[in-house]
Backbone as ProteinMPNN parsed JSONL, in Angstrom:
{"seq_chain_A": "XXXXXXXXXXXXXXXXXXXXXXXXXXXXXXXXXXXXXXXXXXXXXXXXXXXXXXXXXXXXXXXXXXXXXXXXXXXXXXXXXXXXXXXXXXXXXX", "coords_chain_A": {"N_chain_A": [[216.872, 45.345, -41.139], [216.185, 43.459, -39.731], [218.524, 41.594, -39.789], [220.907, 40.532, -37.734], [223.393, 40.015, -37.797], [226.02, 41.241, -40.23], [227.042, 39.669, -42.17], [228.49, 37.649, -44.679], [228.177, 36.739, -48.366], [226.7, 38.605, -49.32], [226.462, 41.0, -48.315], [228.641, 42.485, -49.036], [231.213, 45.444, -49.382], [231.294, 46.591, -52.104], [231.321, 49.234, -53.019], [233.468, 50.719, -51.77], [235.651, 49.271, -51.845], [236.376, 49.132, -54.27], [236.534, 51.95, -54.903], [239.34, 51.941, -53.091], [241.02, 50.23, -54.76], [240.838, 52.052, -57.222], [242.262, 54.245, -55.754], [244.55, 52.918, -55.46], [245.715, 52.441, -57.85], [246.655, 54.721, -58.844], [248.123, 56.186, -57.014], [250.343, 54.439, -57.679], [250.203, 55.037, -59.896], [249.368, 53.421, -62.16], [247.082, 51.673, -64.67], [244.049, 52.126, -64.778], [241.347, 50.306, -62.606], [239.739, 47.604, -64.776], [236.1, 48.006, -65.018], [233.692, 45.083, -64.249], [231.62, 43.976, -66.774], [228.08, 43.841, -66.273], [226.199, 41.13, -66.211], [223.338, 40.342, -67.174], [221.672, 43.083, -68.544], [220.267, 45.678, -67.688], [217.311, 46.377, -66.997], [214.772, 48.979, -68.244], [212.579, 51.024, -67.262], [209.992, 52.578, -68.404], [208.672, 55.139, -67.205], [206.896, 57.134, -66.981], [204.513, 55.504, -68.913], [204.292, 54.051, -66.792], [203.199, 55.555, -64.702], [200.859, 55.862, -66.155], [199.754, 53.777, -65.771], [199.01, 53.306, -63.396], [197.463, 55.288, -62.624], [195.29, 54.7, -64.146], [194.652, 52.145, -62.749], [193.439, 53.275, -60.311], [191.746, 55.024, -60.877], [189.867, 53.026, -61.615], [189.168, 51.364, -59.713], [188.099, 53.366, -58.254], [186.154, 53.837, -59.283], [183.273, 52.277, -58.522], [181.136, 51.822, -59.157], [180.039, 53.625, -57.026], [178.631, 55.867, -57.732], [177.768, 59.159, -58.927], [179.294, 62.444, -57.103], [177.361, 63.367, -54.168], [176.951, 66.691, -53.855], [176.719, 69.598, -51.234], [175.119, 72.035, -49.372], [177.182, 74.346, -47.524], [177.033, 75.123, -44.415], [176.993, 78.505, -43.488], [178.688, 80.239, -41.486], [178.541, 81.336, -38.177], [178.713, 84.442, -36.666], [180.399, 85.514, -34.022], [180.823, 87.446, -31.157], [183.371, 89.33, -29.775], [185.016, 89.181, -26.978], [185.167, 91.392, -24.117], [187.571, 92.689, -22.7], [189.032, 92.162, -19.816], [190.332, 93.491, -16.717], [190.601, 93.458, -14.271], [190.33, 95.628, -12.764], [188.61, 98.065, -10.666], [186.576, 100.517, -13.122], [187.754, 103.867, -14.037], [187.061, 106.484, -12.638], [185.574, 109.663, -14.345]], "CA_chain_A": [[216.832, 45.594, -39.724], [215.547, 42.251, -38.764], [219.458, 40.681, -39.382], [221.533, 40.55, -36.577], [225.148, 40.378, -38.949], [225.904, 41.791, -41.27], [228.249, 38.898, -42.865], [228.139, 36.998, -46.151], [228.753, 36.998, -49.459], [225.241, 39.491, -49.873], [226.711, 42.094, -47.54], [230.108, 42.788, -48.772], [231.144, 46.642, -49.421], [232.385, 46.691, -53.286], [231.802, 50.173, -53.674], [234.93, 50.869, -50.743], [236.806, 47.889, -52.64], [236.377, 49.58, -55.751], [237.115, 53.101, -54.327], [240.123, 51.668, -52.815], [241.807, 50.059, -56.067], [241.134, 53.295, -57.958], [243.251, 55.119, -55.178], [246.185, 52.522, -55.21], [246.885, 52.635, -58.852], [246.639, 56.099, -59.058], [248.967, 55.992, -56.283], [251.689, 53.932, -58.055], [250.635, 55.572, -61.679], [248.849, 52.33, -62.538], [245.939, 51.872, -65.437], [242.159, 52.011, -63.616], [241.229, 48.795, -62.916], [238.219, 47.431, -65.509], [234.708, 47.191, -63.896], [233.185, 44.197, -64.909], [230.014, 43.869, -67.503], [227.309, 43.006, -65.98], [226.1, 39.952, -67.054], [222.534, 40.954, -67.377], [221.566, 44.677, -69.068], [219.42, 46.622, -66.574], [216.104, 46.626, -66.736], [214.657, 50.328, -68.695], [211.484, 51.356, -67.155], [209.156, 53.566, -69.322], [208.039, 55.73, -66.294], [205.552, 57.564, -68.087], [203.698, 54.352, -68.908], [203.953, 52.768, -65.614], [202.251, 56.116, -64.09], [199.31, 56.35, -67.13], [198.465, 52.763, -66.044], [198.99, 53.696, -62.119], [196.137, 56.48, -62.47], [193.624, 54.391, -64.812], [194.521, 51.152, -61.82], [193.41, 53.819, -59.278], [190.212, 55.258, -61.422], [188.938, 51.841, -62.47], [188.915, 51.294, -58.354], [187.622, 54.566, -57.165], [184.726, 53.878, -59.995], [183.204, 50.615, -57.923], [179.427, 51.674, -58.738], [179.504, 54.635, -56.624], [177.549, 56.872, -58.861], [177.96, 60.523, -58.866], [179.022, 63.042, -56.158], [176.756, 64.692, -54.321], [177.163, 68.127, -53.011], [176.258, 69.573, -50.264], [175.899, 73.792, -49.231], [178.11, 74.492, -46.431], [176.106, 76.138, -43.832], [177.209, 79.974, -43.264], [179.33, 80.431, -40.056], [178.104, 82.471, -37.408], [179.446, 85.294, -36.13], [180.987, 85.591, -32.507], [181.477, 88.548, -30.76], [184.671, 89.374, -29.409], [184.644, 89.248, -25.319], [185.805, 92.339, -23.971], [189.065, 92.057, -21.894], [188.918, 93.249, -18.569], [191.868, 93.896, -16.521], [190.592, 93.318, -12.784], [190.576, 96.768, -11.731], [187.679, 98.981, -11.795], [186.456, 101.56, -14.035], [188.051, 105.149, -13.703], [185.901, 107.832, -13.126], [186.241, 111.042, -14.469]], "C_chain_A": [[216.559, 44.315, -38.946], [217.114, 41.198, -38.847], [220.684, 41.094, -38.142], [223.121, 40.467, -36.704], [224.989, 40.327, -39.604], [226.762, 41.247, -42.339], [227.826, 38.38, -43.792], [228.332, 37.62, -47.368], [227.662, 38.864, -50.036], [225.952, 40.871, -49.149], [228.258, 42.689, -48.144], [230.221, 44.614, -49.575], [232.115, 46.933, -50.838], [231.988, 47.764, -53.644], [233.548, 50.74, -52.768], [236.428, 50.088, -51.414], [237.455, 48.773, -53.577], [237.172, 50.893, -55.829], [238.775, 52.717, -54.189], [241.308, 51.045, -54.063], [241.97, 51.029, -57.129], [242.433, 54.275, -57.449], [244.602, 54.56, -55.461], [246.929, 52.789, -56.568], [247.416, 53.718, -59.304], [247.712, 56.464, -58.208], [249.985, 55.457, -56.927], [251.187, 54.058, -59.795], [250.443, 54.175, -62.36], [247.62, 52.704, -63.308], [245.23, 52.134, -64.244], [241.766, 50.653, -64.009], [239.585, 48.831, -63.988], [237.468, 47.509, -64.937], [234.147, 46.197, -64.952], [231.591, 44.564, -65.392], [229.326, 43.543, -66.789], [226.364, 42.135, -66.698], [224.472, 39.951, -67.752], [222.292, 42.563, -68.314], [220.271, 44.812, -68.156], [217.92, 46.761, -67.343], [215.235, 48.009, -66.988], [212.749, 50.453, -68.251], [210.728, 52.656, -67.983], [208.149, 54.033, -67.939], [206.637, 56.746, -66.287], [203.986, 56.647, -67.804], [203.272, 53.777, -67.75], [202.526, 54.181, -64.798], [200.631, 56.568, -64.914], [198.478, 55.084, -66.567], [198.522, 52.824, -64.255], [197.355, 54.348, -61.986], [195.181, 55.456, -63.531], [193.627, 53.117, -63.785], [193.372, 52.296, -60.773], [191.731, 54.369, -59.303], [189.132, 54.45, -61.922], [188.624, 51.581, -60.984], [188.047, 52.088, -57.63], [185.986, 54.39, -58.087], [183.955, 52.828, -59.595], [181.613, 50.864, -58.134], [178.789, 52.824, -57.665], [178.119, 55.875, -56.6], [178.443, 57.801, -58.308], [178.305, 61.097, -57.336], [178.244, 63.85, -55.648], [177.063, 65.825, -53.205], [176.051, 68.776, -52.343], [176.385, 71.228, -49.812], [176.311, 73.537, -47.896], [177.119, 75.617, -45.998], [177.107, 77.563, -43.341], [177.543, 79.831, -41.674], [178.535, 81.649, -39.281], [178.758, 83.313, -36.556], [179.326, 85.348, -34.506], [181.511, 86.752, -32.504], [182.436, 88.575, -30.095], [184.257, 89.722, -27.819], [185.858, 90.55, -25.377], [187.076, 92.015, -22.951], [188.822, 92.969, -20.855], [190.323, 92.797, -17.41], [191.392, 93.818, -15.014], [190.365, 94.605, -11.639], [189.209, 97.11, -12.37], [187.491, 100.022, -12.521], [186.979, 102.587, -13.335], [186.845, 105.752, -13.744], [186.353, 108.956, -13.374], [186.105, 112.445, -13.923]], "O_chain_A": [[216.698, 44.19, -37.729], [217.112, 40.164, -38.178], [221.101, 42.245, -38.008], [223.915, 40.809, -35.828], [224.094, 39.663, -40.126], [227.204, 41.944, -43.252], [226.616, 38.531, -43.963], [228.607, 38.814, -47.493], [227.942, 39.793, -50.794], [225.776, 41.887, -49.821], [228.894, 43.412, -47.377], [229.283, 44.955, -50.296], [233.274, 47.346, -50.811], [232.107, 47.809, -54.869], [234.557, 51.063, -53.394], [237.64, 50.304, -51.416], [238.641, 49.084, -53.683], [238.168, 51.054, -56.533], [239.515, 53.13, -55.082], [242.429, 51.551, -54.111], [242.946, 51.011, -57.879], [243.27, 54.848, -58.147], [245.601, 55.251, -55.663], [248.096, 53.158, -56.701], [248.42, 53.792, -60.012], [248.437, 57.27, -58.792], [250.942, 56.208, -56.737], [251.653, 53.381, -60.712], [251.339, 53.783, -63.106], [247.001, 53.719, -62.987], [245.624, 52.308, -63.091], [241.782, 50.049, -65.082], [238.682, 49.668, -63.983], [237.753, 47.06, -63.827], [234.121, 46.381, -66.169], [230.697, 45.141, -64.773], [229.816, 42.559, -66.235], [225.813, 42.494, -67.738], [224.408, 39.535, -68.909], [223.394, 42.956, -68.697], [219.406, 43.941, -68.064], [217.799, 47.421, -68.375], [214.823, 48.416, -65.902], [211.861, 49.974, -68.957], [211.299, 53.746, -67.951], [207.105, 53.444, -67.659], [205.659, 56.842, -65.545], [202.991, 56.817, -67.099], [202.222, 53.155, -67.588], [201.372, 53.903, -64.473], [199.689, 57.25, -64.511], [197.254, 54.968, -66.631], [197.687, 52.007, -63.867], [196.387, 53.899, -61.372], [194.009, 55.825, -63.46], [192.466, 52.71, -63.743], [192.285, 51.746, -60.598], [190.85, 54.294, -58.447], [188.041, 54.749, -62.409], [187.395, 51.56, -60.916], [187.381, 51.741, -56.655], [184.907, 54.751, -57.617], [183.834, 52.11, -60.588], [180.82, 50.24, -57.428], [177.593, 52.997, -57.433], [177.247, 56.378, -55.892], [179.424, 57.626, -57.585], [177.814, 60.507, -56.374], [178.095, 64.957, -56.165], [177.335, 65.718, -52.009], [174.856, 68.675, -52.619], [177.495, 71.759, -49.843], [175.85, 72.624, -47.211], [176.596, 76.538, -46.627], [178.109, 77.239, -42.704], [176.766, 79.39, -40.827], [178.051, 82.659, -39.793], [179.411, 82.805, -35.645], [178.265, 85.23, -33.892], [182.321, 87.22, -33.305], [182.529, 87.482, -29.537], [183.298, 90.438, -27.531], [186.841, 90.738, -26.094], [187.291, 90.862, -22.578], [188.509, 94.159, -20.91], [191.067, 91.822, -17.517], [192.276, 94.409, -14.396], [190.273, 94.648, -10.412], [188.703, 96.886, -13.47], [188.538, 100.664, -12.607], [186.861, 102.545, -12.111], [185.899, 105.651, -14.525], [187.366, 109.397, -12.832], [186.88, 113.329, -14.29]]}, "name": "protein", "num_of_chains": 1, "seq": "XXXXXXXXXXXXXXXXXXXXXXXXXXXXXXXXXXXXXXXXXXXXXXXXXXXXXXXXXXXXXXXXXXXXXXXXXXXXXXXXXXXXXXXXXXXXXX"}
C-alpha cells in the first residue's frame, strides 16, 4: 500500500501469463507449455512443532515470577424490583 506503481520486474502477473498460454495452445491443439522447476524446493514446515514451541514461548512468559492465582468470591447480585409501568391515566374505579 505504501507503493505508488505497481511496475517492475517484482510486480509482473505470471499467473494471467501462464493462464493465457494454457488457453492458446489448447486453442491451436498445442502441447501445455512446461512450468519451470523451481530452483529452490519449498520450504516444509512441521506445523505441529512450530505451535508446541509457540505455547511453551507463551507459558515460559506468562510464568515471569507471578506466583499463583488468587481467587476471589464474586459478591451475590442484588435483586431489583421491577418498576411498575404506569400509563398516565388514572386508576378506574369500579
Amino acid at each position: 500500500m505504501a507503493v505508488d506503481k505497481l511496475e517492475g520486474a517484482e510486480f509482473t502477473d505470471r499467473y494471467t501469463e501462464a493462464a493465457a498460454q494454457i488457453v492458446e495452445a489448447k486453442r491451436e491443439e498445442k502441447s501445455l507449455p512446461q512450468t519451470p522447476e523451481p530452483e529452490e524446493p519449498a520450504k516444509v514446515l512441521d506445523l505441529t512443532a512450530a505451535l508446541q514451541e509457540s505455547v511453551q514461548k507463551a507459558k515460559a512468559s506468562r510464568s515471569g515470577g507471578a506466583g499463583p492465582a488468587e481467587v476471589h468470591e464474586l459478591p451475590k447480585p442484588q435483586k431489583k424490583t421491577a418498576a411498575k409501568k404506569t400509563t398516565g391515566r388514572p386508576p378506574r374505579s369500579a
